[in-house]
Short mmCIF file of C-alpha atoms in Angstrom, two decimals:
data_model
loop_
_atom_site.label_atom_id
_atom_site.label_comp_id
_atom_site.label_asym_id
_atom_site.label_seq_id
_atom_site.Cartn_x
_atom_site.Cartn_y
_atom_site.Cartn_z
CA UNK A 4 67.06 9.62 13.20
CA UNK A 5 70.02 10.04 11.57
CA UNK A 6 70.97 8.63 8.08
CA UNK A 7 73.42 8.36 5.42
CA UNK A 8 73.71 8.27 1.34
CA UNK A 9 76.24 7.33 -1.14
CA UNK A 10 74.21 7.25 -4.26
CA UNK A 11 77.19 5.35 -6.17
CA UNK A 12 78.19 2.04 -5.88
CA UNK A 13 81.28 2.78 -8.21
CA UNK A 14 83.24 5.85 -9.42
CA UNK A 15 85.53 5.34 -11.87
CA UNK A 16 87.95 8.00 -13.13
CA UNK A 17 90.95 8.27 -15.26
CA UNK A 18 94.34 9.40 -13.34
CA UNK A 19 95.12 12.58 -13.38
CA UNK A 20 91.75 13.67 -13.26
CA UNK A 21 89.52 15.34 -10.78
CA UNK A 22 87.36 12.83 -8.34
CA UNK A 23 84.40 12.80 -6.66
CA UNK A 24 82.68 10.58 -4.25
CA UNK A 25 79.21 11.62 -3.44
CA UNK A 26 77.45 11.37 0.28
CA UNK A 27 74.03 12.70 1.39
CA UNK A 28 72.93 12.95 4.73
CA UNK A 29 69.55 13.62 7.37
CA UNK A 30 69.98 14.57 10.61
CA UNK A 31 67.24 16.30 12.93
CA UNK A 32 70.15 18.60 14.31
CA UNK A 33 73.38 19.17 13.73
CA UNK A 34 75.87 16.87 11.23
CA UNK A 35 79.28 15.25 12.73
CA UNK A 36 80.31 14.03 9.37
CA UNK A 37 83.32 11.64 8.55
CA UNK A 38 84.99 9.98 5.54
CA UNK A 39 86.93 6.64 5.74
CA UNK A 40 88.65 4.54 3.28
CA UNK A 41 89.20 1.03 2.76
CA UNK A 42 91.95 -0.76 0.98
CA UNK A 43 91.88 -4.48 0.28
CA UNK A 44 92.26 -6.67 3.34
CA UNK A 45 92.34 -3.83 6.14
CA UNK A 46 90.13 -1.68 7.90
CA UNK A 47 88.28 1.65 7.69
CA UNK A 48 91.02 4.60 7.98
CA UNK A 49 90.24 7.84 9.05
CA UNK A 50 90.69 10.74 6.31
CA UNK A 51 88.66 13.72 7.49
CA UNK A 52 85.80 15.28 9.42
CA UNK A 53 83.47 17.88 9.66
CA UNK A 54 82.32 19.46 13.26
CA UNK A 55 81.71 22.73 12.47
CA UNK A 56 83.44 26.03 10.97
CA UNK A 57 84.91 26.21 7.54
CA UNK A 58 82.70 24.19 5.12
CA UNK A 59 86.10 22.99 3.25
CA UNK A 60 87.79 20.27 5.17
CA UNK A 61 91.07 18.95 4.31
CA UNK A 62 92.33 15.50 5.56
CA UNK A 63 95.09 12.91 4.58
CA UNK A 64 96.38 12.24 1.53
CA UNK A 65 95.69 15.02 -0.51
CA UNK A 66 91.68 14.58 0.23
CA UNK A 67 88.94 16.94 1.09
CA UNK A 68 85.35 17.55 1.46
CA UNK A 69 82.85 20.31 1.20
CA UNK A 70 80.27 20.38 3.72
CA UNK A 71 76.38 21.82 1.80
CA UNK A 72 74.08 22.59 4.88
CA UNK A 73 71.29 23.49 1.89
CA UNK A 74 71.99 20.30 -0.12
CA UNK A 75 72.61 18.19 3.20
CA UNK A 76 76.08 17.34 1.24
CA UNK A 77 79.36 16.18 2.22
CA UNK A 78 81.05 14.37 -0.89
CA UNK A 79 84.51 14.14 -0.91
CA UNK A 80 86.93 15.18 -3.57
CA UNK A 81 90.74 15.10 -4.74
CA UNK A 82 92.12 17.71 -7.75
CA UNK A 83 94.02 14.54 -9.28
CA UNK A 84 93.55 11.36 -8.70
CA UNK A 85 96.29 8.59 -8.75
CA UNK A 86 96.12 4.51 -9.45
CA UNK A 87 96.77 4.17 -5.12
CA UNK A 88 93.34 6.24 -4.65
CA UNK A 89 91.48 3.00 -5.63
CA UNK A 90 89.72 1.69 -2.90
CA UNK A 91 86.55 1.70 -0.84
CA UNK A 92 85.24 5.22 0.54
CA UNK A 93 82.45 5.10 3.37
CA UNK A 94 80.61 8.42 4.43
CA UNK A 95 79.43 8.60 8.14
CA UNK A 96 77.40 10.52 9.97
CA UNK A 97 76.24 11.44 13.77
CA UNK A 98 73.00 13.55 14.79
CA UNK A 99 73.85 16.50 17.42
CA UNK A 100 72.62 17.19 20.08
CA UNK A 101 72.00 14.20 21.56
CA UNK A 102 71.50 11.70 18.58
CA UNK A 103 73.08 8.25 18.71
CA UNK A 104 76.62 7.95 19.45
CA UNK A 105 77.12 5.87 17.21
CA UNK A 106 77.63 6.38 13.57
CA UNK A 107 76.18 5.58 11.13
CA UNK A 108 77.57 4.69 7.96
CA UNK A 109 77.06 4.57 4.02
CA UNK A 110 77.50 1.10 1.94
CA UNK A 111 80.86 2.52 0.25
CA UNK A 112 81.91 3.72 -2.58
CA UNK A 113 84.55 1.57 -4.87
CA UNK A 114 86.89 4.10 -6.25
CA UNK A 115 88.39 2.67 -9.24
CA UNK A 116 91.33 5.20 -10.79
CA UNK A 117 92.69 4.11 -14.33
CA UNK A 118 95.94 4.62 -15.46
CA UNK B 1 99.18 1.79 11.47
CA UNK B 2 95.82 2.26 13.38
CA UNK B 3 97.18 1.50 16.97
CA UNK B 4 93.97 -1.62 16.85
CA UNK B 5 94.86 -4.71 17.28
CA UNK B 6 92.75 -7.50 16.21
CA UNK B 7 93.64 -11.22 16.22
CA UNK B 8 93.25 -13.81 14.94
CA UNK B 9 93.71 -12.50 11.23
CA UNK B 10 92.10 -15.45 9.86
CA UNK B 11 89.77 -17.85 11.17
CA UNK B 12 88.27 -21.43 9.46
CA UNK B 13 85.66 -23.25 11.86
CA UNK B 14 82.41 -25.41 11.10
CA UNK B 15 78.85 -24.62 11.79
CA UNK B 16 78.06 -24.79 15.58
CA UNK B 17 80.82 -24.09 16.45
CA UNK B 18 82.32 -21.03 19.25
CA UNK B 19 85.07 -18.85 18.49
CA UNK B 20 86.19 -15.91 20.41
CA UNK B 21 87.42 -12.73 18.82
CA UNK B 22 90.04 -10.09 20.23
CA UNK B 23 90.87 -6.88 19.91
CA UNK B 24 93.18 -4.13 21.75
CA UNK B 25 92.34 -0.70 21.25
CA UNK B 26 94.59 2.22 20.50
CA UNK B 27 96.04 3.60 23.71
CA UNK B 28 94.10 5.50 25.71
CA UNK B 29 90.99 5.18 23.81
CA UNK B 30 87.87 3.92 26.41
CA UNK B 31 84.96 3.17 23.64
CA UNK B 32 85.49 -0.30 21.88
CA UNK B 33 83.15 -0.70 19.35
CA UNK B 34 82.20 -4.23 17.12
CA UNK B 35 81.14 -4.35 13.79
CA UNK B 36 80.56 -6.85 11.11
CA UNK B 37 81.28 -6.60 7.94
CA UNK B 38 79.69 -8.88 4.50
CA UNK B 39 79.24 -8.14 0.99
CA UNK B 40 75.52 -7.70 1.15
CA UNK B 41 75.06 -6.26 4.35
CA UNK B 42 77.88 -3.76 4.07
CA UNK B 43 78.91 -2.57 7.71
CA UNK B 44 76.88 -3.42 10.29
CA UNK B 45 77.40 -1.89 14.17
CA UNK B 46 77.04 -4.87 16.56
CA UNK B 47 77.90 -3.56 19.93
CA UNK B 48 79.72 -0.43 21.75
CA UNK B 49 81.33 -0.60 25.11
CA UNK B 50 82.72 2.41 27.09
CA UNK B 51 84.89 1.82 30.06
CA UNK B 52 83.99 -1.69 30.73
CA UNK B 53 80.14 -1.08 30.65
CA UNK B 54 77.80 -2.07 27.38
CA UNK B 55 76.55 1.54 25.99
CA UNK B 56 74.91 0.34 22.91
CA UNK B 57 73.65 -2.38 20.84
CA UNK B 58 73.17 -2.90 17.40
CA UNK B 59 71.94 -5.21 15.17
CA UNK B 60 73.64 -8.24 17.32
CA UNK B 61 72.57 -11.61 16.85
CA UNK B 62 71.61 -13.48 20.33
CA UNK B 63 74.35 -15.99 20.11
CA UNK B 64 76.86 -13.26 20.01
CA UNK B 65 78.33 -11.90 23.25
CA UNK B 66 80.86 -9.38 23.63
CA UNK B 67 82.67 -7.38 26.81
CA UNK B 68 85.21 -5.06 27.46
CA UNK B 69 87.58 -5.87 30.31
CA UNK B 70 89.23 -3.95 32.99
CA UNK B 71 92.62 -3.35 30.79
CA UNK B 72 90.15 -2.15 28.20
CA UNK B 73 91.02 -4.97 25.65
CA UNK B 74 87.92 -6.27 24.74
CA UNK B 75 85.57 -9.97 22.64
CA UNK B 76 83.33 -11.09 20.74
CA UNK B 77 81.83 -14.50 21.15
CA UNK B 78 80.42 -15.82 18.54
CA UNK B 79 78.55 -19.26 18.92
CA UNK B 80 76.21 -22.10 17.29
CA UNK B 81 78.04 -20.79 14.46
CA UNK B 82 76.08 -20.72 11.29
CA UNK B 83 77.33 -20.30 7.71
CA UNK B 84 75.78 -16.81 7.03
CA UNK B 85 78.33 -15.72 10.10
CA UNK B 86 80.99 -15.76 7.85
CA UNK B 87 82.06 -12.06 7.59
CA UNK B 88 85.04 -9.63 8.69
CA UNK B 89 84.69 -8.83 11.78
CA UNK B 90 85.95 -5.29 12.55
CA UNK B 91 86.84 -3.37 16.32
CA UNK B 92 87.18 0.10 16.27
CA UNK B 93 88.13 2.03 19.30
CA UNK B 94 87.84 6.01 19.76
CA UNK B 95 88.17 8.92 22.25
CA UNK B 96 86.06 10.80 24.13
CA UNK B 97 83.53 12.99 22.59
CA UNK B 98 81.08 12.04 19.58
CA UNK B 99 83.15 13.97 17.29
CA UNK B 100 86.09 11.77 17.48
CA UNK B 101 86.68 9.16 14.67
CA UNK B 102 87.23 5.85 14.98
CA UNK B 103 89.93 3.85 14.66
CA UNK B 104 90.05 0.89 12.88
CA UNK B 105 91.88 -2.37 13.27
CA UNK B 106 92.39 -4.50 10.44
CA UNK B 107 89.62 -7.29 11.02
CA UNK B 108 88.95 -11.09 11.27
CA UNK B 109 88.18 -12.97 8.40
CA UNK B 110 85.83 -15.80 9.92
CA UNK B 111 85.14 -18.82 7.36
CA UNK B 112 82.04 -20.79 8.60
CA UNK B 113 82.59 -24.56 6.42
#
């Protein structure tokens, strides 16, 4: 079965500064691991994955994500946040080979950036 | 801009009511999936069609319905509409291959009164 962990309900970080938005995951094989975000009246956008290759993955808008096999890790991070980061962040994740096709996904995140 | 469409935006009915939800995926994409989403159940997956035919099911109430039609567009019917149905209801539509991401459109907000 696969599964999926943000331990936060809220981040909160002052702009300018480094953020971090924590996910966890269990698989029984291999991880397919995605981040989305939310803003306020729209839905989930894509902002990167991890298949395989090159733990570091770098996606839209200046995000990117580390991928810990040991730690079963994928928490997404940005060098400097801005104000426009604020939003809801949802970790998923899909079991390979042949676990569901369908994702599953974390309760969010809320990002809140201060000026 | 996503490439989903979803509409209505906004949508006020009583209980019992029926109300039919649309969406259009992005071009090209075959997999439709439904979703709903609430404050305390965050998102749930409802139903996934591929090419026309029903691949999974999720946690999908029995007076909701969905199907994907031949143009790919697809809805969900909701009926004997009950307050707790009030939610945003989300499509997402993706490519082939589990490593694809979804695409999101931008929901239905359904008020039960």
């Amino acid at each position: 079965a696969q599964s999926v962990a943000q331990p936060e309900d809220q981040v909160n970080v002052a702009e300018g500064n480094p953020l971090t938005v924590k996910c966890t995951y269990s698989v029984s094989g291999n991880p397919y691991l995605f981040w989305y975000v939310q803003y306020p009246n729209r839905g989930l956008q894509f902002l990167l994955k991890y298949i395989t290759g090159d733990n570091l993955v770098k996606g839209s808008y200046g995000f990117e994500a580390e991928f810990n096999k040991s730690q079963t890790s994928f928490h997404l991070k940005k060098p400097s946040a801005l104000v426009s980061d604020s939003a809801l962040y949802f970790c998923a994740v899909r079991d390979t080979p042949g676990g569901s096709y369908i994702p599953t996904f974390g309760r969010g995140t809320s990002l809140i950036v201060h000026p | 801009d996503s490439g989903v469409t979803q509409t209505p935006k906004h949508l006020i009915t009583a209980t019992g009511q029926r109300v039919t939800l649309r969406c259009s995926p992005r071009s090209g994409d075959l997999s439709v999936y439904w979703y709903q989403q609430s404050l305390d159940q965050g998102l749930q997956f409802l139903i996934h069609y591929y090419n026309g035919e029903e691949r999974a099911k999720g946690n999908i109430l029995e007076r909701f319905s969905a199907q994907q039609f031949p143009d790919l567009h697809s809805e969900l019917n909701l009926s004997s509409l009950e307050l707790g149905d009030s939610a945003l209801y989300f499509c997402a539509s993706s490519g082939g291959g589990s490593n694809q991401p979804q695409h999101f459109g931008d929901g239905t907000r359904l008020s039960i009164l």
